[in-house]
Short mmCIF file of C-alpha atoms and ligand atoms in Angstrom, two decimals:
data_model
loop_
_atom_site.label_atom_id
_atom_site.label_comp_id
_atom_site.label_asym_id
_atom_site.label_seq_id
_atom_site.Cartn_x
_atom_site.Cartn_y
_atom_site.Cartn_z
CA MET X 2 92.78 129.52 119.80
CA SER X 3 92.21 127.22 116.84
CA LYS X 4 92.40 123.47 117.40
CA LYS X 5 95.60 121.61 116.50
CA VAL X 6 95.03 119.43 113.45
CA PHE X 7 96.54 115.93 113.09
CA LEU X 8 96.41 113.96 109.86
CA SER X 9 97.86 110.74 108.53
CA GLY X 10 97.11 108.14 105.89
CA ILE X 11 97.51 104.46 105.21
CA GLN X 12 97.47 102.62 101.90
CA PRO X 13 94.94 99.80 101.51
CA SER X 14 97.73 97.70 100.04
CA GLY X 15 97.49 94.69 102.35
CA LYS X 16 96.95 93.83 105.99
CA PRO X 17 98.12 96.57 108.36
CA HIS X 18 100.94 95.34 110.57
CA ILE X 19 102.32 96.21 113.97
CA GLY X 20 104.82 98.57 112.26
CA ASN X 21 101.93 100.64 110.88
CA TYR X 22 100.27 100.59 114.28
CA PHE X 23 103.21 101.66 116.45
CA GLY X 24 104.74 103.95 113.80
CA MET X 25 101.58 105.86 112.94
CA MET X 26 98.09 104.60 113.90
CA LYS X 27 98.67 104.66 117.67
CA GLN X 28 99.94 108.26 117.60
CA LEU X 29 97.08 109.36 115.39
CA LEU X 30 94.31 107.79 117.47
CA GLY X 31 95.91 108.75 120.77
CA GLN X 32 95.37 112.49 120.37
CA PRO X 33 93.50 114.43 123.05
CA GLU X 34 89.80 114.95 122.44
CA ASP X 35 90.07 118.63 121.61
CA TYR X 36 92.39 118.02 118.65
CA GLU X 37 91.02 117.74 115.16
CA VAL X 38 92.04 114.46 113.51
CA TYR X 39 91.90 113.33 109.88
CA VAL X 40 92.47 109.66 109.07
CA LEU X 41 92.85 108.87 105.38
CA ILE X 42 92.73 105.63 103.46
CA VAL X 43 94.87 106.54 100.48
CA ASP X 44 93.43 104.18 97.90
CA TYR X 45 94.76 105.99 94.82
CA HIS X 46 98.28 105.62 96.24
CA ALA X 47 97.69 101.90 96.67
CA MET X 48 97.08 101.58 92.91
CA LYS X 49 100.87 101.46 92.58
CA SER X 50 100.76 97.93 93.96
CA VAL X 51 97.11 96.79 93.86
CA ARG X 52 95.85 96.23 90.32
CA ASP X 53 92.86 93.99 91.01
CA SER X 54 89.47 95.60 91.74
CA LYS X 55 88.28 92.83 94.05
CA GLU X 56 91.46 93.01 96.07
CA MET X 57 91.27 96.80 96.25
CA LYS X 58 87.67 96.67 97.55
CA GLU X 59 88.53 94.02 100.12
CA ASN X 60 91.57 95.96 101.27
CA ILE X 61 89.58 99.18 101.72
CA ILE X 62 86.89 97.40 103.75
CA ALA X 63 89.60 95.71 105.80
CA VAL X 64 91.26 99.00 106.73
CA VAL X 65 87.89 100.47 107.75
CA LEU X 66 87.27 97.52 110.08
CA ASP X 67 90.82 97.74 111.40
CA TYR X 68 90.50 101.39 112.36
CA LEU X 69 87.07 100.90 113.95
CA ALA X 70 88.43 97.99 115.97
CA LEU X 71 91.29 100.20 117.11
CA GLY X 72 88.73 102.55 118.62
CA LEU X 73 88.45 105.27 115.96
CA ASP X 74 85.45 107.40 116.96
CA PRO X 75 83.80 108.81 113.81
CA ASN X 76 82.23 111.61 115.85
CA LYS X 77 85.68 112.93 116.69
CA VAL X 78 87.72 111.88 113.67
CA THR X 79 87.14 112.66 110.00
CA PHE X 80 87.69 109.20 108.54
CA PHE X 81 87.56 108.95 104.76
CA LYS X 82 89.12 107.63 101.60
CA GLN X 83 91.12 109.70 99.18
CA SER X 84 89.10 108.71 96.10
CA ASP X 85 85.94 110.26 97.63
CA VAL X 86 87.53 113.71 97.51
CA SER X 87 88.56 114.49 93.93
CA GLU X 88 90.26 117.70 95.08
CA HIS X 89 93.30 115.57 96.03
CA THR X 90 94.08 114.64 92.44
CA GLU X 91 93.19 118.12 91.21
CA LEU X 92 95.61 119.79 93.61
CA CYS X 93 98.24 117.18 92.75
CA TRP X 94 98.19 118.43 89.14
CA ILE X 95 98.61 122.03 90.26
CA PHE X 96 101.60 121.00 92.38
CA ASP X 97 103.04 119.14 89.39
CA THR X 98 103.20 122.40 87.50
CA ILE X 99 105.40 124.08 90.12
CA THR X 100 107.70 121.11 90.82
CA THR X 101 110.72 120.12 88.78
CA MET X 102 111.62 116.61 87.70
CA PRO X 103 115.16 116.73 89.19
CA TYR X 104 113.59 117.61 92.55
CA LEU X 105 111.31 114.54 92.50
CA MET X 106 114.18 112.39 91.27
CA ARG X 107 115.78 112.90 94.69
CA ALA X 108 112.90 111.09 96.43
CA HIS X 109 114.08 107.88 98.15
CA ALA X 110 111.21 105.76 96.80
CA PHE X 111 112.12 106.76 93.24
CA LYS X 112 115.85 106.24 93.80
CA ASP X 113 115.25 102.80 95.35
CA ALA X 114 113.08 101.71 92.43
CA GLU X 115 115.70 103.03 90.00
CA ALA X 116 118.51 101.23 91.84
CA LYS X 117 116.54 97.98 91.58
CA ASN X 118 116.15 98.62 87.84
CA LYS X 119 112.38 98.54 88.23
CA GLU X 120 110.16 99.94 85.50
CA ILE X 121 108.96 103.06 87.26
CA ASP X 122 105.42 104.21 86.51
CA VAL X 123 104.57 107.91 86.52
CA GLY X 124 102.35 107.38 89.59
CA THR X 125 105.27 106.12 91.64
CA PHE X 126 107.41 109.04 90.47
CA ASN X 127 104.66 111.50 91.26
CA TYR X 128 103.57 109.90 94.56
CA PRO X 129 105.04 112.71 96.73
CA MET X 130 102.92 115.33 94.91
CA LEU X 131 99.66 113.46 95.57
CA MET X 132 100.75 113.00 99.15
CA ALA X 133 101.47 116.74 99.43
CA ALA X 134 97.92 117.40 98.21
CA ASP X 135 96.46 114.85 100.69
CA ILE X 136 98.12 116.75 103.49
CA LEU X 137 97.94 120.41 102.50
CA LEU X 138 94.22 120.47 101.67
CA TYR X 139 93.41 120.11 105.37
CA GLY X 140 96.01 122.46 106.89
CA PRO X 141 97.31 120.00 109.47
CA ASP X 142 99.88 121.01 112.08
CA ILE X 143 101.21 117.53 112.79
CA ILE X 144 101.63 114.39 110.67
CA PRO X 145 102.40 111.29 112.75
CA VAL X 146 104.44 108.89 110.57
CA GLY X 147 107.18 106.30 110.64
CA ALA X 148 110.71 107.36 109.65
CA ASP X 149 110.18 106.08 106.08
CA GLN X 150 107.79 108.96 105.43
CA LYS X 151 110.05 111.77 106.72
CA GLN X 152 111.18 112.84 103.28
CA HIS X 153 107.61 112.91 101.95
CA ILE X 154 106.58 115.34 104.68
CA GLU X 155 109.59 117.52 103.80
CA ILE X 156 108.46 117.45 100.17
CA ALA X 157 104.96 118.54 101.24
CA ARG X 158 106.49 121.43 103.19
CA ASP X 159 108.69 122.47 100.24
CA THR X 160 105.68 122.31 97.93
CA ALA X 161 103.58 124.47 100.27
CA LEU X 162 106.41 127.02 100.42
CA LYS X 163 106.86 127.02 96.66
CA PHE X 164 103.13 127.59 96.11
CA ASN X 165 102.98 130.29 98.80
CA ASN X 166 105.99 132.07 97.30
CA THR X 167 104.51 131.91 93.81
CA TYR X 168 100.86 132.71 94.49
CA GLY X 169 100.73 134.16 98.02
CA GLU X 170 100.19 132.65 101.47
CA THR X 171 97.79 129.71 101.05
CA PHE X 172 99.10 126.57 102.77
CA LYS X 173 100.20 125.92 106.33
CA LEU X 174 103.56 124.11 106.68
CA PRO X 175 103.04 120.79 108.51
CA GLU X 176 105.49 119.13 110.90
CA ALA X 177 106.26 115.40 110.90
CA MET X 178 105.88 113.65 114.24
CA ILE X 179 108.26 110.69 114.32
CA MET X 180 108.57 108.91 117.65
CA LYS X 181 112.22 107.87 117.97
CA GLU X 182 111.61 104.50 119.62
CA VAL X 183 109.08 103.35 117.01
CA ALA X 184 110.42 105.17 113.95
CA ILE X 185 111.36 101.92 112.18
CA ILE X 186 109.76 98.75 113.47
CA PRO X 187 111.74 95.81 112.10
CA GLY X 188 110.07 92.93 110.32
CA THR X 189 110.69 89.22 110.76
CA ASP X 190 113.79 89.46 108.53
CA GLY X 191 115.26 92.46 110.36
CA GLN X 192 114.52 94.92 107.54
CA LYS X 193 111.81 97.59 108.00
CA MET X 194 108.49 95.81 108.53
CA SER X 195 106.67 96.38 105.27
CA LYS X 196 103.66 94.91 103.49
CA SER X 197 105.64 94.60 100.30
CA TYR X 198 108.58 92.78 101.95
CA ASN X 199 106.43 89.90 103.26
CA ASN X 200 108.04 90.25 106.66
CA THR X 201 105.09 91.48 108.72
CA ILE X 202 103.24 90.54 111.86
CA PRO X 203 99.67 91.54 110.94
CA LEU X 204 97.93 93.71 113.52
CA PHE X 205 94.88 91.46 113.61
CA ALA X 206 96.63 88.15 113.10
CA GLU X 207 95.06 84.92 114.32
CA TYR X 208 97.06 82.98 116.94
CA GLU X 209 98.51 80.52 114.40
CA GLU X 210 99.50 83.38 112.12
CA ILE X 211 101.30 85.15 114.99
CA LYS X 212 103.09 81.92 115.85
CA LYS X 213 104.18 81.34 112.27
CA ALA X 214 105.45 84.90 111.88
CA VAL X 215 107.36 84.90 115.19
CA MET X 216 108.92 81.50 114.60
CA SER X 217 110.19 82.79 111.25
CA ILE X 218 112.03 85.76 112.82
CA VAL X 219 115.63 85.62 111.68
CA THR X 220 117.76 85.22 114.81
CA ASP X 221 120.79 87.40 114.56
CA SER X 222 122.32 86.90 118.02
CA ARG X 223 124.78 89.02 119.91
CA GLY X 224 125.61 87.76 123.42
CA GLY X 225 122.87 85.16 123.19
CA VAL X 226 120.17 87.77 122.64
CA PRO X 227 118.21 87.40 119.39
CA GLN X 228 118.17 91.06 118.38
CA ASN X 229 115.25 90.92 115.99
CA VAL X 230 113.05 89.13 118.53
CA PHE X 231 114.02 91.62 121.24
CA ALA X 232 113.37 94.65 119.01
CA ILE X 233 109.78 93.53 118.42
CA HIS X 234 109.30 92.31 121.97
CA LYS X 235 110.09 95.67 123.51
CA LEU X 236 106.93 97.10 121.94
CA PHE X 237 104.93 94.91 124.30
CA ARG X 238 106.93 94.80 127.54
CA ASN X 239 108.98 97.12 129.66
CA GLU X 240 112.63 97.07 128.51
CA ASN X 241 114.16 96.51 131.97
CA GLU X 242 111.90 93.55 132.54
CA LEU X 243 112.81 92.21 129.12
CA ASN X 244 116.57 92.67 129.70
CA LYS X 245 116.24 90.44 132.76
CA ILE X 246 114.23 87.78 130.95
CA TYR X 247 116.55 87.76 127.92
CA ALA X 248 119.62 87.49 130.21
CA GLU X 249 118.08 84.58 132.12
CA LYS X 250 117.12 82.82 128.90
CA ALA X 251 120.27 83.70 126.92
CA GLY X 252 120.58 81.45 123.87
CA LYS X 253 117.12 79.89 124.37
CA TYR X 254 115.63 81.34 121.22
CA LYS X 255 112.64 79.03 121.05
CA GLU X 256 111.51 79.93 124.57
CA LEU X 257 112.00 83.64 123.94
CA LYS X 258 110.00 83.42 120.74
CA GLU X 259 107.23 81.53 122.53
CA LEU X 260 107.07 84.30 125.12
CA LEU X 261 106.81 86.88 122.35
CA VAL X 262 103.96 84.87 120.78
CA GLU X 263 102.10 84.96 124.10
CA ASP X 264 102.68 88.71 124.56
CA LEU X 265 101.53 89.41 121.02
CA GLU X 266 98.46 87.26 121.50
CA LYS X 267 97.57 89.17 124.70
CA PHE X 268 97.75 92.43 122.78
CA ILE X 269 96.08 91.28 119.57
CA ALA X 270 93.28 88.98 120.84
CA PRO X 271 90.95 91.76 122.17
CA LEU X 272 91.48 93.81 118.99
CA ARG X 273 90.73 90.77 116.84
CA GLU X 274 87.49 90.15 118.74
CA LYS X 275 86.37 93.78 118.35
CA ARG X 276 87.14 93.62 114.65
CA LYS X 277 84.97 90.52 114.26
CA GLU X 278 82.08 92.46 115.82
CA PHE X 279 82.45 95.32 113.31
CA ALA X 280 82.76 92.82 110.46
CA LYS X 281 79.20 91.64 111.16
CA ASP X 282 77.84 94.88 109.70
CA ILE X 283 80.03 96.01 106.81
CA PRO X 284 77.42 98.40 105.30
CA LYS X 285 77.33 100.26 108.65
CA ALA X 286 81.12 100.49 108.71
CA LEU X 287 81.17 101.77 105.12
CA ALA X 288 78.49 104.37 105.89
CA ILE X 289 80.92 105.84 108.43
CA LEU X 290 83.59 106.11 105.73
CA LYS X 291 81.14 107.69 103.27
CA ALA X 292 79.98 110.29 105.80
CA GLY X 293 83.61 111.09 106.56
CA GLY X 294 84.21 111.63 102.84
CA GLU X 295 81.34 114.13 102.67
CA LYS X 296 82.76 116.04 105.64
CA ALA X 297 86.29 116.08 104.20
CA LYS X 298 84.97 117.16 100.79
CA LYS X 299 83.58 120.39 102.29
CA VAL X 300 86.97 121.32 103.75
CA ALA X 301 88.88 120.32 100.61
CA SER X 302 86.49 122.09 98.29
CA ALA X 303 86.74 125.38 100.24
CA LYS X 304 90.54 125.14 100.05
CA MET X 305 90.41 124.45 96.31
CA ASP X 306 88.21 127.52 95.78
CA GLU X 307 90.97 129.53 97.42
CA VAL X 308 93.65 127.82 95.30
CA ARG X 309 91.72 128.46 92.04
CA GLU X 310 91.33 132.09 93.03
CA LYS X 311 95.07 132.38 93.74
CA ILE X 312 96.16 130.83 90.44
CA GLY X 313 93.70 132.96 88.50
CA VAL X 314 91.40 130.40 86.90
CA SER X 315 88.30 131.60 88.79
CA VAL X 316 86.80 133.99 86.26
CA TYR X 317 83.08 133.71 87.08
N1 LIG U 403 108.13 99.32 109.88
C1 LIG U 403 107.54 100.47 110.19
N2 LIG U 403 107.91 101.13 111.33
C2 LIG U 403 107.30 102.30 111.66
N3 LIG U 403 106.33 102.88 110.93
C3 LIG U 403 105.95 102.28 109.80
N4 LIG U 403 105.03 102.58 108.85
C4 LIG U 403 105.03 101.63 107.89
N5 LIG U 403 105.94 100.67 108.19
C5 LIG U 403 106.53 101.04 109.37
C6 LIG U 403 104.17 103.76 108.87
O1 LIG U 403 102.83 103.34 108.67
C7 LIG U 403 102.13 104.37 107.99
C8 LIG U 403 101.29 103.82 106.89
O2 LIG U 403 102.10 103.21 105.90
P1 LIG U 403 101.54 102.88 104.45
O3 LIG U 403 100.76 101.64 104.46
O4 LIG U 403 100.85 104.02 103.89
O5 LIG U 403 102.82 102.72 103.59
P2 LIG U 403 104.23 102.25 103.93
O6 LIG U 403 104.97 103.18 104.79
O7 LIG U 403 104.87 102.01 102.66
O8 LIG U 403 103.91 100.89 104.74
P3 LIG U 403 104.37 99.54 104.21
O9 LIG U 403 103.90 98.45 105.10
O10 LIG U 403 105.83 99.59 104.02
O11 LIG U 403 103.56 99.41 102.86
P4 LIG U 403 104.04 99.04 101.38
O12 LIG U 403 104.90 97.82 101.52
O13 LIG U 403 102.74 98.78 100.67
O14 LIG U 403 104.79 100.19 100.84
C9 LIG U 403 103.17 105.39 107.52
O15 LIG U 403 103.12 106.52 108.36
C10 LIG U 403 104.47 104.68 107.71
O16 LIG U 403 105.51 105.57 108.03
#
């Protein structure tokens, strides 16, 4: 029986936060040894928000160190960046030709940007097509993601079906894996935790940074329980235990926040230390990413040969 394939990506658009970790990274890295896993740094996607080359480079290096500190084993996982495998953008174009504009106009990210009267660049509009290519090139079975990405996985499935119906069976239809309890991790303001909302608790935060973020959590209280604090806290402690603590300390927001700071520190401190070790040898960390790109390129290039054959441009 062929191995089950897992795949997911993260944008190097800022510091990964605990929402990224619990919503996606933990699921992706927690797969049994006999599963095939692809971990992507989707740098071309991040161009939507990162327009400074120095920042882009730093962000890419940071994500590499983050994943290594989280225990990613490059012997078991194909770890690479999107821009090292040009087949992603090539396949994106092919998908563009079979997808209609009204269909992409139904994407939430586009609708949100439109509702906010933002000037929408073509890359943002087309984002789901590049993401479909990122996924479908590797034939994954499962895509672990947070709830915000559900629609994008559906678009990838629709695109695979459309291509298969037009040119013959080529792409496997992937399934999204969204864990209910961590589907939307709230940020310090109660909205979805998101790099672009400035409401995050960074996954590798220093103690002072954790403290500052937790103390800024907006306390919307019902029955003396600060809901936003509780929602984040339950990622780190058993819920029954927490219910007891929050009942005992009803209304004592400062104490509850201090406890959350301590629990976060317990979780983050060992990760932070590991990350500092990897940061001592950045060329070694980047060599892992480069080797992963070469491995991914072989898979992607074989798939593209098949695609070119199917669409009829392979004439030699
Ligand atoms: N708050 C969240 N709760 C659960 N899962 C989340 N994810 C992101 N935020 C939460 C999941 O993390 C993965 C990687 O996300 P990404 O960096 O590629 O893009 P994103 O979803 O757009 O994350 P951000 O922080 O919101 O980034 P910006 O602000 O740059 O757009 C995805 O699987 C996502 O579901």
